[in-house]
Tab-separated table of C-alpha atoms and ligand atoms in Angstrom:
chain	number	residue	atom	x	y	z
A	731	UNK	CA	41.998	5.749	42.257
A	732	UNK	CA	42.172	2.687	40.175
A	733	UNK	CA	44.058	-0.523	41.749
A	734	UNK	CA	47.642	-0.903	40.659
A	735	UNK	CA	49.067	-4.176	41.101
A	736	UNK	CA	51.691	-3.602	43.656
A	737	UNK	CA	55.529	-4.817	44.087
A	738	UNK	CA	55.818	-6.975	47.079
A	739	UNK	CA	58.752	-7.008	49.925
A	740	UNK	CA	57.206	-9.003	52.335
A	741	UNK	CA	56.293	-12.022	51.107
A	742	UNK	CA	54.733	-13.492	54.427
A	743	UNK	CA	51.597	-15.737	54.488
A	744	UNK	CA	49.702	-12.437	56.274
A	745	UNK	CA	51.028	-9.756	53.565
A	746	UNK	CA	50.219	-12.269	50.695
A	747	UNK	CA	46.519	-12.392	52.057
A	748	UNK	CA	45.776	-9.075	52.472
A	749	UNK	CA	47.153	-8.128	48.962
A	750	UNK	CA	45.340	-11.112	47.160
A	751	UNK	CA	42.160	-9.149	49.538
A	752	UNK	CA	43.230	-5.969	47.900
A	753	UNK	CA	42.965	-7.360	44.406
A	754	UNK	CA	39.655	-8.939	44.680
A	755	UNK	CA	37.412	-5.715	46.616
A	756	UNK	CA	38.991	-4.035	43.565
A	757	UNK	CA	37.752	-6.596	41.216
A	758	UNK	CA	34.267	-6.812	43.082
A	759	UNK	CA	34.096	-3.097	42.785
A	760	UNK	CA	35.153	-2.895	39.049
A	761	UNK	CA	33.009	-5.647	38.331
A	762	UNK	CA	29.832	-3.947	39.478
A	763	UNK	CA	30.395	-0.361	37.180
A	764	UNK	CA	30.691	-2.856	33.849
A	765	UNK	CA	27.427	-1.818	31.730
A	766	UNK	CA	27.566	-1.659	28.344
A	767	UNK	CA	29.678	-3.492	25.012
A	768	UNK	CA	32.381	-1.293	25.699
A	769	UNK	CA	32.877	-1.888	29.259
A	770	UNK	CA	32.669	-5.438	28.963
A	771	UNK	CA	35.702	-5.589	26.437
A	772	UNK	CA	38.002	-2.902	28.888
A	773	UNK	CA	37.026	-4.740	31.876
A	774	UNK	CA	38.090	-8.073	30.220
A	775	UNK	CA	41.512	-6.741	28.866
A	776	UNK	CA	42.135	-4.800	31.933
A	777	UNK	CA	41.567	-8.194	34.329
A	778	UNK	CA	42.764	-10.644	31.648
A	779	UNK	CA	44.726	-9.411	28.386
A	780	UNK	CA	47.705	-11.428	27.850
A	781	UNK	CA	50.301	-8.279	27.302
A	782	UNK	CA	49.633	-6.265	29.852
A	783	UNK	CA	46.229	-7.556	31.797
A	784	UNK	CA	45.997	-7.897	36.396
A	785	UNK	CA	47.041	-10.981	35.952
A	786	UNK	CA	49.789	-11.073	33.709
A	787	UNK	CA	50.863	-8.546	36.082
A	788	UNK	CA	50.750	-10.556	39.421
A	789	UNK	CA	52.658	-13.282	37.742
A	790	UNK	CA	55.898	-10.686	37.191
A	791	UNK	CA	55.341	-8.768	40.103
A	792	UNK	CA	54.436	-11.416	42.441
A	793	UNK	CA	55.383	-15.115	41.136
A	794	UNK	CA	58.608	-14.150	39.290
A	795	UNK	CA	59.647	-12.024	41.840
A	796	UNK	CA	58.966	-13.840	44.715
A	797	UNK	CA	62.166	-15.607	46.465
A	798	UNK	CA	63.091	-19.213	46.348
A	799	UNK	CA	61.381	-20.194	49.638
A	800	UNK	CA	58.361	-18.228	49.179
A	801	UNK	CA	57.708	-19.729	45.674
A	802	UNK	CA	56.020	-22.286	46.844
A	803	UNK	CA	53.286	-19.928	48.733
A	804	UNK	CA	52.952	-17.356	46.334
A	805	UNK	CA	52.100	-19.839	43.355
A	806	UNK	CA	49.098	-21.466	45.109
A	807	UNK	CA	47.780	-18.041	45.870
A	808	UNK	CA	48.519	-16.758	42.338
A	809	UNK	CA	46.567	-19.722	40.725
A	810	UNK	CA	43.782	-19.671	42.745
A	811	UNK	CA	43.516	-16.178	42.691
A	812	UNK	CA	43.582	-16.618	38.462
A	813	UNK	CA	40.649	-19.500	38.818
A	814	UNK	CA	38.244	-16.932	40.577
A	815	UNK	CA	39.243	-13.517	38.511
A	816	UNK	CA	38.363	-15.705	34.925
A	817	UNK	CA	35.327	-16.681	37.414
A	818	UNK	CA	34.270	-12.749	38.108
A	819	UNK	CA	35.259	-11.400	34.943
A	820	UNK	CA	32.610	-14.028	32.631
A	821	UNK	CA	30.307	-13.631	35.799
A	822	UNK	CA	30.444	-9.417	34.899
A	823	UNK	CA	30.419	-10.171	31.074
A	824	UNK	CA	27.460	-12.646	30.980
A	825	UNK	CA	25.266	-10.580	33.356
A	826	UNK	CA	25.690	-7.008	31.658
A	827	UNK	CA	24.632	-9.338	28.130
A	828	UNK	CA	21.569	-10.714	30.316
A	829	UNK	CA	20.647	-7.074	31.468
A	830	UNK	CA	21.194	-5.700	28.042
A	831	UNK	CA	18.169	-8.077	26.765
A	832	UNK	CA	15.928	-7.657	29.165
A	833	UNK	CA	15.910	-4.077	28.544
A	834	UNK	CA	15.170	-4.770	24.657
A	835	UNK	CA	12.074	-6.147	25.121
A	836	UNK	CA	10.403	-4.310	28.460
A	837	UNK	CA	7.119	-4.827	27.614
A	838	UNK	CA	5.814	-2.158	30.558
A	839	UNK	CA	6.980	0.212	28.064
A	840	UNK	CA	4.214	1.867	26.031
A	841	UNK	CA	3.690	0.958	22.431
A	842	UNK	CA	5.538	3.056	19.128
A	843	UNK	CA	2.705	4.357	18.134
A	844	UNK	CA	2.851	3.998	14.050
A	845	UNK	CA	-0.649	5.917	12.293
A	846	UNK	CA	-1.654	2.995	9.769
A	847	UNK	CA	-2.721	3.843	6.719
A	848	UNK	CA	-6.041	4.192	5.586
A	849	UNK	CA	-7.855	3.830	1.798
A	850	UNK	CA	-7.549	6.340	-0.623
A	851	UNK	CA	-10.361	8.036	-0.964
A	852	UNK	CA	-10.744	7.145	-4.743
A	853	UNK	CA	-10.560	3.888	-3.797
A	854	UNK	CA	-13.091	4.328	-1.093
A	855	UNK	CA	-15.419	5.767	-3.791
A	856	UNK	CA	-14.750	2.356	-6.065
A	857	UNK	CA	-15.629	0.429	-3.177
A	858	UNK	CA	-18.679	2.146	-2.222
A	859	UNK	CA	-20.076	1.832	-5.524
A	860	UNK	CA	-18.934	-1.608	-6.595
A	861	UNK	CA	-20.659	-2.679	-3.299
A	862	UNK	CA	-24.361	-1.354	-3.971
A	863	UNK	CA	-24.026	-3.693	-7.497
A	864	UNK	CA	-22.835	-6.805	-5.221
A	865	UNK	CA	-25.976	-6.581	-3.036
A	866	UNK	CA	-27.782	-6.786	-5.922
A	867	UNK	CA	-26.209	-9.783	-6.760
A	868	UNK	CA	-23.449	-8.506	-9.585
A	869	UNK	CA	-20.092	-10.175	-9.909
A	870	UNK	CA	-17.376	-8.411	-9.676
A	871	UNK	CA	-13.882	-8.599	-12.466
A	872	UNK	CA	-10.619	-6.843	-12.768
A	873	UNK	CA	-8.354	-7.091	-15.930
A	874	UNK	CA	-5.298	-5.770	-17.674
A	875	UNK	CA	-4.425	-1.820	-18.088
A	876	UNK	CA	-2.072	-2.810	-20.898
A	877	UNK	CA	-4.682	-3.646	-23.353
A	878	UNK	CA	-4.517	-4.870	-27.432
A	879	UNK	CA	-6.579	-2.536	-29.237
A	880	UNK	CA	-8.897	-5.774	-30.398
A	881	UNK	CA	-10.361	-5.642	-26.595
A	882	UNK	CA	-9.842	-1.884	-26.229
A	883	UNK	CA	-11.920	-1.026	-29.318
A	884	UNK	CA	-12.413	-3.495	-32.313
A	885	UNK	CA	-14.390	-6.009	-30.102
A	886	UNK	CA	-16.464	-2.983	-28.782
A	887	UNK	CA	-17.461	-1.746	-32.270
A	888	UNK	CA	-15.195	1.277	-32.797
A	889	UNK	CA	-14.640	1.751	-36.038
A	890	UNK	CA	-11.416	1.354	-38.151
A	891	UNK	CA	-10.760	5.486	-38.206
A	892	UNK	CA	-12.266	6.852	-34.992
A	893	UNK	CA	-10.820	9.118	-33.251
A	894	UNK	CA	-10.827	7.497	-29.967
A	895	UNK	CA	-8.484	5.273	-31.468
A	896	UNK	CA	-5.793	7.862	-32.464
A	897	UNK	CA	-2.529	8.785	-30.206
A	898	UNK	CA	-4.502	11.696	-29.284
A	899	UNK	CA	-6.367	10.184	-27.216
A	900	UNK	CA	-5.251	6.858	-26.530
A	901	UNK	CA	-1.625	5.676	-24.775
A	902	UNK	CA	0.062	3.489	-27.159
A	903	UNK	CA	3.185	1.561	-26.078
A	904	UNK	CA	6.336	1.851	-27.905
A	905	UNK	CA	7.052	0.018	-31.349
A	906	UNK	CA	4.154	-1.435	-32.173
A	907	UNK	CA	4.029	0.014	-35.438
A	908	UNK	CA	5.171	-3.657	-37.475
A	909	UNK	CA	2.285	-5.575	-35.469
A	910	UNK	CA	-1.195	-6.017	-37.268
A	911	UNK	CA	-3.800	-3.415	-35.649
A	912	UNK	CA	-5.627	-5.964	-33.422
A	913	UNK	CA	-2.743	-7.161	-31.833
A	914	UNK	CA	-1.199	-3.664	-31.020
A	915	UNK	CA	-0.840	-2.330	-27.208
A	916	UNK	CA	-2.103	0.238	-25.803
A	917	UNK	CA	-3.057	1.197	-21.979
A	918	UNK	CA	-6.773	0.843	-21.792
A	919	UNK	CA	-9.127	3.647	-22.545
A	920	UNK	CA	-12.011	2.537	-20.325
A	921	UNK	CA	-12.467	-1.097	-18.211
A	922	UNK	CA	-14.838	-2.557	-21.119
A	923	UNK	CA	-12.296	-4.193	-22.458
A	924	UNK	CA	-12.798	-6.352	-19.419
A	925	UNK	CA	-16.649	-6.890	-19.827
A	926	UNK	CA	-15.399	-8.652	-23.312
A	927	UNK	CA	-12.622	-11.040	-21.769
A	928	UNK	CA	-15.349	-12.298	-19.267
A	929	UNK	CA	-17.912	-12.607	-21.593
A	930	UNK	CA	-15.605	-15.146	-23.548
A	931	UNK	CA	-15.212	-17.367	-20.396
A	932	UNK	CA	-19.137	-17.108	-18.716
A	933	UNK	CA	-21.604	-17.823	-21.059
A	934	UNK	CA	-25.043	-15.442	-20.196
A	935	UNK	CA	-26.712	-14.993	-17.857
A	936	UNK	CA	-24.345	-12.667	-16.678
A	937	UNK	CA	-24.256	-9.557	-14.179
A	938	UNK	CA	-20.887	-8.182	-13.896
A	939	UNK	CA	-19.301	-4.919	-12.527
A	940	UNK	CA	-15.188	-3.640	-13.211
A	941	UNK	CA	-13.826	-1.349	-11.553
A	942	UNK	CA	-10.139	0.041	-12.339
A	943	UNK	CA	-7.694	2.324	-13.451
A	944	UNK	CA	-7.730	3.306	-17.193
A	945	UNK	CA	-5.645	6.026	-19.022
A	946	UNK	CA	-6.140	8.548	-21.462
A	947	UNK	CA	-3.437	11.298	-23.203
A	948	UNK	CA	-4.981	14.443	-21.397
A	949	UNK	CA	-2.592	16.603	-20.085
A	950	UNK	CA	-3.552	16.747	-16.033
A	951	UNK	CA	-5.712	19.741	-14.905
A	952	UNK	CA	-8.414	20.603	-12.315
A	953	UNK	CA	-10.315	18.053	-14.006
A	954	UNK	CA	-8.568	15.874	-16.262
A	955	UNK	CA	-5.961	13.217	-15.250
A	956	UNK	CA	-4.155	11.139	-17.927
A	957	UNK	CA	-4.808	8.117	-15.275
A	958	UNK	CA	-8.171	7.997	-14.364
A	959	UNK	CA	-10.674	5.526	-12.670
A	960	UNK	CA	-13.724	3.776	-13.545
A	961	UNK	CA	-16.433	1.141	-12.436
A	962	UNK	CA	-18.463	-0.560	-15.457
A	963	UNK	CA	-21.735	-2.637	-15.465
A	964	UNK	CA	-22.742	-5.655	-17.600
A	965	UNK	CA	-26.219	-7.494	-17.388
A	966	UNK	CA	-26.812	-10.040	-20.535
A	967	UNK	CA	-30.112	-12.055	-20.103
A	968	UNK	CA	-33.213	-12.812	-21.983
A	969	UNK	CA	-35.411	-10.103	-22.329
A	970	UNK	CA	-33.290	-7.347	-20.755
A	971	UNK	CA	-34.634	-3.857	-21.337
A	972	UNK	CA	-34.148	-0.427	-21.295
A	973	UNK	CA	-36.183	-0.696	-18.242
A	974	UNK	CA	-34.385	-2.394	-16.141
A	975	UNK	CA	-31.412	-0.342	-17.142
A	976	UNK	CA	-33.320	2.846	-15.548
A	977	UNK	CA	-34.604	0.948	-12.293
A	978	UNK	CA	-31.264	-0.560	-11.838
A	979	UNK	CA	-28.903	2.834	-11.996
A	980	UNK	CA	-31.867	4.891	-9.749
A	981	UNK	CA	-31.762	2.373	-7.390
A	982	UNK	CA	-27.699	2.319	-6.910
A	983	UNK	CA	-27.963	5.950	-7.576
A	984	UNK	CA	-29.889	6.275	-4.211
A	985	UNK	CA	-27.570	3.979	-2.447
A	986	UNK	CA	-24.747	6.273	-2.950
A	987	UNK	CA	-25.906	9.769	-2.576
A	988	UNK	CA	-29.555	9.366	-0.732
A	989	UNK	CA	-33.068	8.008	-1.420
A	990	UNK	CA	-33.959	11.830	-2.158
A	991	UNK	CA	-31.889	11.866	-5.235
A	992	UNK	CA	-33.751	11.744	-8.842
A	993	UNK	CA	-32.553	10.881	-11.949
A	994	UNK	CA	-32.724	11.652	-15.565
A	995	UNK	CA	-31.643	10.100	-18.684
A	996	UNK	CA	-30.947	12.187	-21.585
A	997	UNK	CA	-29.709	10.145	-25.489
A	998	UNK	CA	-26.606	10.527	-26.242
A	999	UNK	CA	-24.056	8.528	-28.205
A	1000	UNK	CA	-21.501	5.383	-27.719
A	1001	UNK	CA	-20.139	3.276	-30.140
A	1002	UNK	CA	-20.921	0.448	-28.155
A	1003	UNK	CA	-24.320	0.720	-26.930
A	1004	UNK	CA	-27.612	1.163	-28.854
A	1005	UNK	CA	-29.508	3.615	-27.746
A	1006	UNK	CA	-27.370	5.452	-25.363
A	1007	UNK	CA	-28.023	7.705	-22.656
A	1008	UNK	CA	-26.137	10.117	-20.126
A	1009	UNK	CA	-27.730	9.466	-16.939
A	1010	UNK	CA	-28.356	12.294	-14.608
A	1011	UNK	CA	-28.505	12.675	-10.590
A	1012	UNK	CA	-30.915	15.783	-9.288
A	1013	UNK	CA	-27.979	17.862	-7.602
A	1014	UNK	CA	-27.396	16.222	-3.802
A	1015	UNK	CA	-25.793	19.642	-2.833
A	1016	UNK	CA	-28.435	22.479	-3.566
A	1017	UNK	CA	-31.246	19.734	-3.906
A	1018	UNK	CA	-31.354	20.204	-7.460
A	1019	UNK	CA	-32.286	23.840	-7.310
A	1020	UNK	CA	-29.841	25.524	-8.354
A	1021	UNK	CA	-28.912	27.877	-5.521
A	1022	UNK	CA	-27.202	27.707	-2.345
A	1023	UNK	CA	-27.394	28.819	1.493
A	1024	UNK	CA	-29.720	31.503	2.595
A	1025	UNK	CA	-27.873	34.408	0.019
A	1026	UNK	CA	-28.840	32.165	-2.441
A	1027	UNK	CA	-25.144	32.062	-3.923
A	1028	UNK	CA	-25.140	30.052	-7.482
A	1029	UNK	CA	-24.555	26.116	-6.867
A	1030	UNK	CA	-21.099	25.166	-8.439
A	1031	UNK	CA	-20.922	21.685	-8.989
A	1032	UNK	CA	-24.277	21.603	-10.775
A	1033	UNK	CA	-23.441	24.805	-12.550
A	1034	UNK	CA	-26.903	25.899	-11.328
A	1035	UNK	CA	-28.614	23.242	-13.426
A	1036	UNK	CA	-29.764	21.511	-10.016
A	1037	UNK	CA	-28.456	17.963	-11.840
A	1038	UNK	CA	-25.313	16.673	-12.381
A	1039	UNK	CA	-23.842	14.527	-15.326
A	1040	UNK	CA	-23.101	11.117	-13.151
A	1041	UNK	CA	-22.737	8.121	-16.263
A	1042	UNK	CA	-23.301	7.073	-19.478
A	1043	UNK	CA	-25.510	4.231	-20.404
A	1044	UNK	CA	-27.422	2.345	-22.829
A	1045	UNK	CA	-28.401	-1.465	-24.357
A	1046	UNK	CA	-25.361	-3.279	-25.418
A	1047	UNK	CA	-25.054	-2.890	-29.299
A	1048	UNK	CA	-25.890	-6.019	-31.327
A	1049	UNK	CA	-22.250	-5.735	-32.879
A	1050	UNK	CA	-20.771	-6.313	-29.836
A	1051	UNK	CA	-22.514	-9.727	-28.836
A	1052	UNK	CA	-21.307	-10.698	-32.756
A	1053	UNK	CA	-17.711	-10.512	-31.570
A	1054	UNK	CA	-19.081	-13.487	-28.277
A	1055	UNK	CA	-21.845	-15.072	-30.345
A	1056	UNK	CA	-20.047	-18.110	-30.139
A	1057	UNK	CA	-20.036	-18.604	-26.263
A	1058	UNK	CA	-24.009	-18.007	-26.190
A	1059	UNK	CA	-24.081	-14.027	-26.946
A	1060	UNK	CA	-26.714	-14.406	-29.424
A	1061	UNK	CA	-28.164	-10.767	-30.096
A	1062	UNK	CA	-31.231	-12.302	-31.442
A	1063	UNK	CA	-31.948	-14.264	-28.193
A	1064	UNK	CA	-30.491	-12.099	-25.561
A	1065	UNK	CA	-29.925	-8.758	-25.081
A	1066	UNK	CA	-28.318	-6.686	-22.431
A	1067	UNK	CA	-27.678	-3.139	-20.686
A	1068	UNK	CA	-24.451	-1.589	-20.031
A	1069	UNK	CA	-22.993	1.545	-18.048
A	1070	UNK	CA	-19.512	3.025	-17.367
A	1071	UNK	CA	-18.689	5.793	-14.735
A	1072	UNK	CA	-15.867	7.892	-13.398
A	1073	UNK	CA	-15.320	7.182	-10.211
A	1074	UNK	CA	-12.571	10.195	-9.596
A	1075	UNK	CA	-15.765	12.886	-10.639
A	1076	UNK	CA	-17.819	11.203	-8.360
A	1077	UNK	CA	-15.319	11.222	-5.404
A	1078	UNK	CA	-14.967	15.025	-6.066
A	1079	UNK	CA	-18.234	15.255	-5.673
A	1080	UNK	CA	-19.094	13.090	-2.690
A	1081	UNK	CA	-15.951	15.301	-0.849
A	1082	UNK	CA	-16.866	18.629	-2.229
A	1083	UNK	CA	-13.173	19.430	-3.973
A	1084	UNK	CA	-12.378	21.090	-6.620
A	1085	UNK	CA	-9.186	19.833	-7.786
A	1086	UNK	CA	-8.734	16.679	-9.133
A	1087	UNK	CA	-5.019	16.777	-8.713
A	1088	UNK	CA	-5.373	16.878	-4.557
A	1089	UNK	CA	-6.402	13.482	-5.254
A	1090	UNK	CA	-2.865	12.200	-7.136
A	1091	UNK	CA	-0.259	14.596	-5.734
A	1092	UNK	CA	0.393	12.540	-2.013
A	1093	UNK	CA	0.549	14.972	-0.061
A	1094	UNK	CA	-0.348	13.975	3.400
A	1095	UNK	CA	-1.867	16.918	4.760
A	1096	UNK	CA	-4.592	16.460	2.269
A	1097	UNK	CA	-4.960	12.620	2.273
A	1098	UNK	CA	-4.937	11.662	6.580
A	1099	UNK	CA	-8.386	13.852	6.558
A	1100	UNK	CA	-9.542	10.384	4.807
A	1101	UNK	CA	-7.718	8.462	7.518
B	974	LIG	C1	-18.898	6.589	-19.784
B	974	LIG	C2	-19.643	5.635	-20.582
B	974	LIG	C3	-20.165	3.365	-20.890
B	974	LIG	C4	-20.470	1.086	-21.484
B	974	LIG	C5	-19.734	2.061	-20.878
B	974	LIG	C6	-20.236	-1.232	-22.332
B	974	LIG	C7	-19.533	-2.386	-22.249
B	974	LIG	C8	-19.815	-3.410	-23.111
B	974	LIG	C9	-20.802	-3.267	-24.026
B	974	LIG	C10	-21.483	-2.096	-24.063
B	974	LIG	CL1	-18.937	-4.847	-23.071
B	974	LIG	N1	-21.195	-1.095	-23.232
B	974	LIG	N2	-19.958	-0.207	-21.491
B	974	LIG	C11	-21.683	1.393	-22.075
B	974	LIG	C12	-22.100	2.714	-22.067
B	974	LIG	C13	-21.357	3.705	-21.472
B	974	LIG	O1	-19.399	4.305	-20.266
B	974	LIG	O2	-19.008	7.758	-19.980
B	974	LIG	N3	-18.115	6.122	-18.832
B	974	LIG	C14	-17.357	6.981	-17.993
């Protein structure tokens, strides 16, 4: 039963004490239950609300009603008894606030375990292959993705009409019709555009790689993505040949997929380089024979060619240095190589999928095997 404040008759010294004894076991016991917010403000208003609190209480039912001669008596007991319930009550309300932080931060509790993130595994890719150009002693750039089309394709020797350069195939922004061609924007094809930019602040020798995204107006399939990723290489110097363009992409071309891996360079065309080349890796799934496991099932991602497409390649066209001539790109004293590679392909490969889309669609059953 919870304490009511009683009505006194007897008034004597004895009968004061043991009600003011009353009043305070009930306190003490009250005191002890208060745990929480909630408790703290009914256990405050119950001891000490103005209307209708203990307190207010013992003054009507005790003071006010005491008579004349015990006045005296029953006032010193009433005020000391108010001194020491304000003393209980903020004792209660402090310690239940005390108790309340000590529980927030119990550090024998175990951890919240949160998984972290981890790279995506294009990214991974980008890394891996940006790093086997570093160790050989490449620098490395990044650029815009909104590109004009003077760095996109003018600078890079595309002519006026190609085909490269219509909405087909390239991302134009909005309204930029009334601007003269070279100033136009467009999201950037392929991360030359880059190579260009740097070669107008470093003057040669220069070995530079870029990686980053790049966009083109495919619709998205098993293989195509309108956003797409690449990593480009630059080395200007005197006397740079076709040469070292070979030894330098077999050598990173065994870093990434195994010293047993052979290559093969095959011409091909870019508007940029002269002569060009798509560079070939002997298949690092069926070991470049075509065939598979002991039925001998056909090899799919070499199409049973035993090599797979990896790059294209070649020496940087003299038209290009023409646009750079000016900060020591002179194409009759220097000359260099160039490549450019899709780094999505080649993280298909490395992770045998066959969808390109697993790769953008963020779903995280597919992406925390990379984790
Ligand atoms: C490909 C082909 C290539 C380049 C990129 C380049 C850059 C400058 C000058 C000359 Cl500044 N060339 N880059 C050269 C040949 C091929 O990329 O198929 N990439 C996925």
């Amino acid at each position: 039963m919870a304490y009511t404040v009683p009505k006194l008759k007897d008034f004597s010294p004895d009968a004061l004490d043991k009600a003011v004894a009353k009043l305070l076991s009930a306190l003490e016991k009250e005191s002890s239950s208060v745990k929480n917010e909630a408790d703290k403000k009914s256990f405050r208003d119950r001891w000490l609300a103005r209307k209708d609190g203990v307190l207010t209480q013992i003054n009507d039912l005790w003071l006010k009603s005491a008579p004349k001669d015990a006045k005296r008596e029953v006032g010193q007991r009433v005020n000391k008894l108010k001194g020491e319930v304000e003393t209980k009550v903020d004792a209660a309300v402090k310690r239940s606030a005390a108790e309340k932080t000590e529980s927030a931060i119990d550090i024998s509790l175990p951890g919240i375990h949160r998984a972290i993130g981890a790279e995506h595994p294009i990214i991974r890719t980008q890394n891996e292959i940006v790093a086997v150009f570093k160790n050989l002693g490449y620098s490395v750039a990044e650029g815009p993705v909104i590109e004009t089309d003077y760095y996109n394709f003018e600078a890079l020797n595309f002519p006026p009409n190609h085909p490269a350069r219509d909405t087909q195939d390239t991302l134009f922004l909005a309204n930029q019709e009334s601007k003269p061609r070279r100033e136009q924007l467009l999201l950037r094809t392929h991360t030359s555009p880059v190579q260009i930019r740097t070669m107008e602040k470093l003057t040669p020798p220069l070995r530079l790689v870029i990686p980053g995204k790049v966009h083109r107006n495919d619709p998205p399939d098993a293989s195509h993505s309108p956003m797409f990723h690449q990593v480009e290489g630059l080395a200007v110097d005197t006397n740079i040949t076709f040469g070292d363009l070979k030894g330098t992409l077999d050598h990173a071309m065994k870093s990434l997929f195994g010293s047993d891996v052979k290559t093969s360079f095959r011409p091909s065309f870019f508007p940029f380089t002269e002569p060009s080349a798509e560079m070939f890796v002997s298949c690092f799934i069926c070991g470049g024979s075509g065939k598979r496991g002991n039925d001998n099932a056909p090899c799919r991602p070499c199409k049973q060619s035993g090599w797979i497409e990896i790059l294209g390649c070649g020496m940087v066209d003299p038209n290009v240095f023409e646009f750079v001539k000016h900060n020591g790109y002179d194409p009759e004293k220097i000359s260099g190589f160039a490549f450019g590679m899709g780094v999505d392909r080649i993280a298909m490969l490395k992770y045998g999928l066959d969808d390109l889309q697993l790769f953008f669609q963020g779903d995280v059953r597919f992406l925390e095997q990379f984790a």
